């Protein structure tokens, strides 16, 4: 008898809990929500389960601090980590190097707990700094590259499409395009590969406006932090669930995702946001699209920014 998919989400914070919400609403499978904080995953899972009779879903939801409940998961989303914080004593923010050090330990230990119980799972990394944390997950899991994927491109692309839709006053559903590269200020939106209802973006928008949208996309995460005082979570969680859906339904969607490049686009042994086909086995393939010289240069800048963070890791 076919069984339901089992989706584990580690980190029951803003992104993790909201991802659980989207997952059960879309009937993607049963969900296990894990967190280090006692009560948090249990409380969120129970509250969400209690919305089932109202919303009409019947996924089983478990909230736990114990990884045994995650055994046999098909897909595991890892959002565990700490954000950058201001030290009240010194007024200084956590530096990037400190953040890498803290989160690599968290992501590394979570990965080990997961793979010990779900050796055939597909891992999706959400924790930041994203591209570096993908390297940690790959190294600690020992999984092939097809089963360790980072979520950044779907989110960055969603922001890019949102801003284009706002500017043109058209449905975001009809906007196609992609953002490649690392997850940060150097990400690479591709206006020459963006279309609206099949019409090239450049026929509809001036270069000035496109540049402004690219700049806003690159700072999209920061714009939300500026407004809320903490990171966004609706769009990040929806983005990771689009990837989960493509896996559990074997949809083979073409989505930008952080993958370990092994020669693609001229990069080797580096996680970078590239166009992928996502299906039941994880990354079915990486699509190598033609890039213009300017786009290649931007990708190089982005790859260098990723390398700068990755070199802080002990691998
Ligand atoms: N094991 C399990 N959970 C952990 C661990 C750990 N070792 N360490 C921290 N966590 C949990 C925290 O208890 C918290 O509930 O991870 C959760 C993170 O949630 P939030 O702080 O709300 O952060 P969120 O906004 O969800 O972002 C999560 O995604 O986009 C990225 O930069 C973001 O790295 C961050 C991650």
Tab-separated table of C-alpha atoms and ligand atoms in Angstrom:
chain	number	residue	atom	x	y	z
A	1	UNK	CA	0.000	0.000	0.000
A	2	UNK	CA	1.454	3.403	-0.826
A	3	UNK	CA	2.353	5.337	2.270
A	4	UNK	CA	2.296	9.034	2.829
A	5	UNK	CA	5.448	11.008	2.339
A	6	UNK	CA	7.284	11.869	5.499
A	7	UNK	CA	8.648	15.381	5.695
A	8	UNK	CA	10.856	16.444	8.582
A	9	UNK	CA	11.468	20.102	9.290
A	10	UNK	CA	14.272	20.891	11.713
A	11	UNK	CA	13.866	24.249	13.420
A	12	UNK	CA	10.353	25.111	14.533
A	13	UNK	CA	11.026	28.832	14.371
A	14	UNK	CA	9.471	31.254	11.925
A	15	UNK	CA	10.588	29.590	8.699
A	16	UNK	CA	10.251	26.000	9.928
A	17	UNK	CA	6.790	26.326	11.450
A	18	UNK	CA	5.457	28.273	8.475
A	19	UNK	CA	6.904	25.660	6.116
A	20	UNK	CA	4.996	23.011	8.084
A	21	UNK	CA	1.878	25.118	7.617
A	22	UNK	CA	2.259	25.287	3.813
A	23	UNK	CA	3.159	21.579	3.640
A	24	UNK	CA	0.040	20.301	5.381
A	25	UNK	CA	-2.173	22.790	3.600
A	26	UNK	CA	-0.909	21.393	0.304
A	27	UNK	CA	-1.327	17.814	1.540
A	28	UNK	CA	2.284	16.964	0.824
A	29	UNK	CA	2.553	14.320	3.549
A	30	UNK	CA	3.020	13.811	7.256
A	31	UNK	CA	5.220	16.357	8.986
A	32	UNK	CA	7.657	16.010	11.880
A	33	UNK	CA	8.738	19.313	13.376
A	34	UNK	CA	11.925	19.164	15.461
A	35	UNK	CA	13.571	21.841	17.560
A	36	UNK	CA	16.063	22.030	20.382
A	37	UNK	CA	13.673	24.175	22.453
A	38	UNK	CA	11.356	22.130	24.606
A	39	UNK	CA	7.669	22.717	24.024
A	40	UNK	CA	8.123	24.803	20.887
A	41	UNK	CA	7.809	22.087	18.206
A	42	UNK	CA	5.171	20.258	20.254
A	43	UNK	CA	3.101	23.413	20.684
A	44	UNK	CA	3.359	24.517	17.047
A	45	UNK	CA	2.610	21.038	15.707
A	46	UNK	CA	-0.429	20.645	17.978
A	47	UNK	CA	-1.784	24.087	17.163
A	48	UNK	CA	-1.345	23.409	13.441
A	49	UNK	CA	-2.928	19.942	13.744
A	50	UNK	CA	-5.911	21.545	15.419
A	51	UNK	CA	-6.422	23.686	12.316
A	52	UNK	CA	-6.866	20.506	10.249
A	53	UNK	CA	-10.571	20.012	10.963
A	54	UNK	CA	-11.207	23.612	9.929
A	55	UNK	CA	-8.972	23.723	6.876
A	56	UNK	CA	-9.693	20.158	5.767
A	57	UNK	CA	-6.308	18.450	5.852
A	58	UNK	CA	-5.485	15.253	7.662
A	59	UNK	CA	-1.706	15.049	7.618
A	60	UNK	CA	-0.239	13.703	10.812
A	61	UNK	CA	1.833	16.315	12.617
A	62	UNK	CA	4.388	15.518	15.284
A	63	UNK	CA	6.376	18.077	17.262
A	64	UNK	CA	9.385	16.740	19.102
A	65	UNK	CA	12.870	17.302	20.530
A	66	UNK	CA	13.773	13.687	19.749
A	67	UNK	CA	15.219	12.715	16.369
A	68	UNK	CA	13.886	9.159	16.626
A	69	UNK	CA	10.539	10.464	15.393
A	70	UNK	CA	12.218	11.558	12.152
A	71	UNK	CA	13.260	8.021	11.133
A	72	UNK	CA	12.532	7.109	7.540
A	73	UNK	CA	11.904	10.654	6.333
A	74	UNK	CA	11.747	11.219	2.581
A	75	UNK	CA	12.638	14.899	2.670
A	76	UNK	CA	14.278	16.892	5.452
A	77	UNK	CA	14.274	20.672	5.553
A	78	UNK	CA	16.885	22.156	7.869
A	79	UNK	CA	16.184	25.664	9.129
A	80	UNK	CA	17.976	25.305	12.477
A	81	UNK	CA	20.393	28.033	13.312
A	82	UNK	CA	20.760	31.382	14.962
A	83	UNK	CA	20.339	34.727	13.240
A	84	UNK	CA	22.732	37.640	13.469
A	85	UNK	CA	22.101	39.439	16.750
A	86	UNK	CA	23.114	42.682	18.352
A	87	UNK	CA	25.084	42.124	21.523
A	88	UNK	CA	23.315	44.344	24.093
A	89	UNK	CA	26.580	44.856	26.002
A	90	UNK	CA	28.764	45.965	23.077
A	91	UNK	CA	26.091	47.019	20.572
A	92	UNK	CA	27.961	44.981	17.949
A	93	UNK	CA	26.288	42.558	15.545
A	94	UNK	CA	27.444	38.927	15.305
A	95	UNK	CA	30.123	38.966	12.632
A	96	UNK	CA	29.790	36.800	9.559
A	97	UNK	CA	32.691	34.637	10.737
A	98	UNK	CA	31.093	34.108	14.145
A	99	UNK	CA	27.790	33.219	12.503
A	100	UNK	CA	29.469	30.660	10.246
A	101	UNK	CA	31.114	29.090	13.244
A	102	UNK	CA	27.937	28.915	15.335
A	103	UNK	CA	25.670	27.681	12.549
A	104	UNK	CA	28.096	25.151	11.111
A	105	UNK	CA	28.104	23.395	14.481
A	106	UNK	CA	24.305	23.433	14.662
A	107	UNK	CA	23.781	22.360	11.042
A	108	UNK	CA	26.528	19.739	11.306
A	109	UNK	CA	25.070	18.095	14.398
A	110	UNK	CA	21.514	18.211	13.031
A	111	UNK	CA	22.681	16.612	9.766
A	112	UNK	CA	24.312	13.742	11.644
A	113	UNK	CA	21.172	13.089	13.694
A	114	UNK	CA	19.071	13.080	10.539
A	115	UNK	CA	21.222	10.858	8.322
A	116	UNK	CA	21.603	8.273	11.086
A	117	UNK	CA	17.831	7.762	10.920
A	118	UNK	CA	16.960	8.698	7.335
A	119	UNK	CA	19.871	7.510	5.200
A	120	UNK	CA	17.877	7.747	1.968
A	121	UNK	CA	16.405	11.183	2.531
A	122	UNK	CA	16.837	14.310	0.473
A	123	UNK	CA	18.179	17.239	2.490
A	124	UNK	CA	17.224	20.829	1.820
A	125	UNK	CA	19.220	23.512	3.550
A	126	UNK	CA	17.632	26.824	4.534
A	127	UNK	CA	20.011	27.859	7.338
A	128	UNK	CA	22.310	30.771	6.630
A	129	UNK	CA	24.886	31.530	5.398
A	130	UNK	CA	23.161	29.295	2.889
A	131	UNK	CA	25.843	28.232	0.456
A	132	UNK	CA	28.351	27.517	3.225
A	133	UNK	CA	25.791	25.534	5.233
A	134	UNK	CA	25.163	23.392	2.134
A	135	UNK	CA	28.856	22.467	2.203
A	136	UNK	CA	28.492	21.497	5.864
A	137	UNK	CA	25.462	19.310	5.109
A	138	UNK	CA	27.186	17.604	2.202
A	139	UNK	CA	30.333	16.891	4.219
A	140	UNK	CA	28.545	15.703	7.360
A	141	UNK	CA	25.959	13.586	5.524
A	142	UNK	CA	28.252	11.849	3.068
A	143	UNK	CA	25.274	12.004	0.657
A	144	UNK	CA	25.713	12.380	-3.094
A	145	UNK	CA	25.257	15.913	-4.390
A	146	UNK	CA	21.824	15.056	-5.824
A	147	UNK	CA	20.465	14.769	-2.278
A	148	UNK	CA	21.832	17.950	-0.694
A	149	UNK	CA	20.151	21.059	-2.044
A	150	UNK	CA	20.066	24.652	-0.848
A	151	UNK	CA	17.027	26.892	-0.963
A	152	UNK	CA	17.856	30.417	-2.055
A	153	UNK	CA	17.149	30.847	-5.744
A	154	UNK	CA	13.425	30.160	-5.476
A	155	UNK	CA	13.124	32.865	-2.823
A	156	UNK	CA	15.334	35.388	-4.608
A	157	UNK	CA	13.427	34.723	-7.837
A	158	UNK	CA	10.094	35.127	-6.052
A	159	UNK	CA	11.162	38.533	-4.778
A	160	UNK	CA	12.396	39.525	-8.236
A	161	UNK	CA	9.078	38.472	-9.819
A	162	UNK	CA	7.090	40.250	-7.116
A	163	UNK	CA	8.845	43.543	-7.847
A	164	UNK	CA	8.391	43.124	-11.622
A	165	UNK	CA	4.687	42.377	-11.112
A	166	UNK	CA	4.301	45.461	-8.913
A	167	UNK	CA	6.061	47.679	-11.437
A	168	UNK	CA	4.132	46.454	-14.485
A	169	UNK	CA	0.806	45.893	-12.737
A	170	UNK	CA	0.581	42.328	-14.076
A	171	UNK	CA	0.001	38.942	-12.504
A	172	UNK	CA	3.137	37.391	-11.056
A	173	UNK	CA	1.873	34.088	-12.426
A	174	UNK	CA	2.832	35.181	-15.925
A	175	UNK	CA	6.346	36.272	-15.060
A	176	UNK	CA	9.153	33.833	-15.782
A	177	UNK	CA	12.751	34.337	-14.875
A	178	UNK	CA	15.532	33.245	-12.606
A	179	UNK	CA	18.061	34.464	-10.107
A	180	UNK	CA	21.313	32.506	-9.951
A	181	UNK	CA	24.510	32.644	-7.903
A	182	UNK	CA	25.055	32.797	-4.161
A	183	UNK	CA	22.455	33.900	-1.643
A	184	UNK	CA	23.545	37.420	-0.839
A	185	UNK	CA	24.093	40.863	-2.267
A	186	UNK	CA	25.983	39.385	-5.214
A	187	UNK	CA	23.135	37.169	-6.455
A	188	UNK	CA	22.629	37.225	-10.218
A	189	UNK	CA	19.147	38.112	-11.542
A	190	UNK	CA	18.930	37.421	-15.279
A	191	UNK	CA	16.827	40.059	-17.062
A	192	UNK	CA	17.778	38.677	-20.475
A	193	UNK	CA	16.082	35.421	-19.469
A	194	UNK	CA	13.018	37.088	-17.962
A	195	UNK	CA	9.697	37.277	-19.754
A	196	UNK	CA	6.172	38.405	-19.027
A	197	UNK	CA	3.556	36.296	-20.769
A	198	UNK	CA	6.329	35.253	-23.145
A	199	UNK	CA	7.315	38.863	-23.916
A	200	UNK	CA	10.950	39.698	-23.132
A	201	UNK	CA	11.163	41.927	-20.049
A	202	UNK	CA	13.300	44.484	-21.885
A	203	UNK	CA	10.406	45.204	-24.290
A	204	UNK	CA	8.266	46.200	-21.327
A	205	UNK	CA	10.614	47.954	-18.943
A	206	UNK	CA	13.440	50.477	-19.192
A	207	UNK	CA	16.968	49.459	-18.277
A	208	UNK	CA	16.836	51.949	-15.387
A	209	UNK	CA	13.766	50.285	-13.887
A	210	UNK	CA	15.267	46.824	-14.374
A	211	UNK	CA	18.428	47.945	-12.562
A	212	UNK	CA	16.348	49.303	-9.689
A	213	UNK	CA	14.479	45.980	-9.415
A	214	UNK	CA	17.750	44.040	-9.439
A	215	UNK	CA	19.095	46.246	-6.653
A	216	UNK	CA	15.909	45.807	-4.617
A	217	UNK	CA	15.976	42.021	-5.152
A	218	UNK	CA	19.560	41.829	-3.947
A	219	UNK	CA	18.606	43.630	-0.772
A	220	UNK	CA	15.233	41.874	-0.482
A	221	UNK	CA	16.079	40.018	2.715
A	222	UNK	CA	17.407	43.182	4.350
A	223	UNK	CA	14.311	45.156	3.363
A	224	UNK	CA	12.151	42.775	5.399
A	225	UNK	CA	14.569	42.811	8.349
A	226	UNK	CA	14.439	46.623	8.243
A	227	UNK	CA	10.665	46.536	8.522
A	228	UNK	CA	10.205	43.709	11.005
A	229	UNK	CA	13.444	43.710	12.961
A	230	UNK	CA	13.890	40.013	12.096
A	231	UNK	CA	14.001	37.886	8.943
A	232	UNK	CA	11.056	37.240	6.687
A	233	UNK	CA	9.500	33.815	6.736
A	234	UNK	CA	6.385	33.605	4.555
A	235	UNK	CA	8.294	33.758	1.272
A	236	UNK	CA	11.275	31.680	2.494
A	237	UNK	CA	9.008	28.913	3.771
A	238	UNK	CA	6.800	28.949	0.651
A	239	UNK	CA	9.963	28.695	-1.455
A	240	UNK	CA	11.324	25.661	0.339
A	241	UNK	CA	7.918	23.989	0.146
A	242	UNK	CA	7.868	24.491	-3.644
A	243	UNK	CA	11.053	22.409	-3.696
A	244	UNK	CA	9.590	19.809	-1.323
A	245	UNK	CA	6.486	19.554	-3.506
A	246	UNK	CA	8.570	19.003	-6.627
A	247	UNK	CA	10.366	16.161	-4.827
A	248	UNK	CA	7.415	14.372	-3.236
A	249	UNK	CA	5.261	14.684	-6.361
A	250	UNK	CA	8.217	14.095	-8.684
A	251	UNK	CA	7.159	17.171	-10.615
A	252	UNK	CA	10.546	17.837	-12.174
A	253	UNK	CA	10.115	21.569	-11.822
A	254	UNK	CA	12.838	23.781	-13.189
A	255	UNK	CA	13.914	25.734	-10.145
A	256	UNK	CA	17.044	27.651	-9.265
A	257	UNK	CA	18.716	25.925	-6.339
A	258	UNK	CA	22.083	25.812	-4.621
A	259	UNK	CA	23.879	22.705	-5.897
A	260	UNK	CA	27.397	21.413	-5.723
A	261	UNK	CA	28.845	22.339	-9.101
A	262	UNK	CA	31.226	19.797	-10.544
A	263	UNK	CA	32.389	21.622	-13.620
A	264	UNK	CA	29.038	23.218	-14.473
A	265	UNK	CA	29.372	26.890	-15.389
A	266	UNK	CA	33.122	26.461	-14.904
A	267	UNK	CA	32.874	25.916	-11.131
A	268	UNK	CA	34.080	22.915	-9.232
A	269	UNK	CA	33.337	21.719	-5.697
A	270	UNK	CA	31.345	24.862	-4.984
A	271	UNK	CA	27.687	25.256	-4.041
A	272	UNK	CA	26.147	27.887	-6.259
A	273	UNK	CA	22.610	28.767	-7.294
A	274	UNK	CA	22.032	27.191	-10.713
A	275	UNK	CA	18.956	26.111	-12.702
A	276	UNK	CA	18.003	22.571	-11.730
A	277	UNK	CA	15.351	19.984	-12.411
A	278	UNK	CA	13.995	18.804	-9.064
A	279	UNK	CA	12.296	15.424	-8.834
A	280	UNK	CA	11.877	12.353	-6.650
A	281	UNK	CA	15.633	11.765	-6.443
A	282	UNK	CA	16.470	15.368	-5.560
A	283	UNK	CA	18.451	17.193	-8.241
A	284	UNK	CA	17.626	15.320	-11.454
A	285	UNK	CA	19.964	17.544	-13.390
A	286	UNK	CA	21.641	20.912	-13.529
A	287	UNK	CA	20.728	22.863	-16.634
A	288	UNK	CA	23.617	24.723	-18.211
A	289	UNK	CA	22.118	27.762	-19.866
A	290	UNK	CA	23.924	30.239	-22.075
A	291	UNK	CA	25.011	33.339	-20.201
A	292	UNK	CA	26.167	36.645	-21.640
A	293	UNK	CA	29.570	38.072	-20.728
A	294	UNK	CA	28.110	40.468	-18.159
A	295	UNK	CA	26.127	37.659	-16.538
A	296	UNK	CA	29.212	35.434	-16.425
A	297	UNK	CA	31.118	38.247	-14.722
A	298	UNK	CA	28.357	38.685	-12.156
A	299	UNK	CA	28.343	34.938	-11.501
A	300	UNK	CA	32.088	35.059	-10.942
A	301	UNK	CA	31.703	37.878	-8.389
A	302	UNK	CA	29.001	35.860	-6.669
A	303	UNK	CA	31.073	32.661	-6.702
A	304	UNK	CA	33.975	34.551	-5.134
A	305	UNK	CA	31.694	35.825	-2.374
A	306	UNK	CA	30.597	32.230	-1.689
A	307	UNK	CA	34.226	31.038	-1.699
A	308	UNK	CA	35.098	33.709	0.882
A	309	UNK	CA	32.581	32.215	3.309
A	310	UNK	CA	33.266	28.578	2.439
A	311	UNK	CA	36.950	29.010	3.209
A	312	UNK	CA	36.011	29.685	6.833
A	313	UNK	CA	34.903	26.041	7.079
A	314	UNK	CA	37.257	23.307	8.217
A	315	UNK	CA	36.639	21.080	5.173
B	1	LIG	N1	18.655	21.831	16.777
B	1	LIG	C1	17.376	22.075	16.430
B	1	LIG	N2	16.878	23.323	16.348
B	1	LIG	C2	17.696	24.334	16.618
B	1	LIG	C3	19.045	24.152	16.986
B	1	LIG	C4	19.518	22.820	17.057
B	1	LIG	N3	20.784	22.537	17.391
B	1	LIG	N4	19.603	25.361	17.209
B	1	LIG	C5	18.645	26.279	16.968
B	1	LIG	N5	17.495	25.672	16.621
B	1	LIG	C6	16.207	26.265	16.343
B	1	LIG	C7	15.863	27.430	17.259
B	1	LIG	O1	15.439	26.973	18.536
B	1	LIG	C8	14.772	28.135	16.486
B	1	LIG	O2	13.487	27.720	16.889
B	1	LIG	O3	16.157	26.840	15.050
B	1	LIG	C9	15.039	27.715	15.033
B	1	LIG	C10	15.354	28.887	14.123
B	1	LIG	O4	14.220	29.654	14.031
B	1	LIG	P1	14.216	31.260	14.014
B	1	LIG	O5	15.221	31.770	14.988
B	1	LIG	O6	12.801	31.702	14.103
B	1	LIG	O7	14.821	31.601	12.570
B	1	LIG	P2	14.059	31.613	11.184
B	1	LIG	O8	13.592	32.974	10.876
B	1	LIG	O9	13.086	30.497	11.142
B	1	LIG	O10	15.276	31.305	10.194
B	1	LIG	C11	15.901	30.038	10.184
B	1	LIG	O11	16.638	30.211	7.936
B	1	LIG	O12	16.498	31.952	6.448
B	1	LIG	C12	17.307	31.279	7.348
B	1	LIG	O13	18.812	32.997	8.153
B	1	LIG	C13	17.746	32.163	8.489
B	1	LIG	O14	19.401	30.638	9.290
B	1	LIG	C14	18.101	31.150	9.525
B	1	LIG	C15	17.077	30.038	9.244
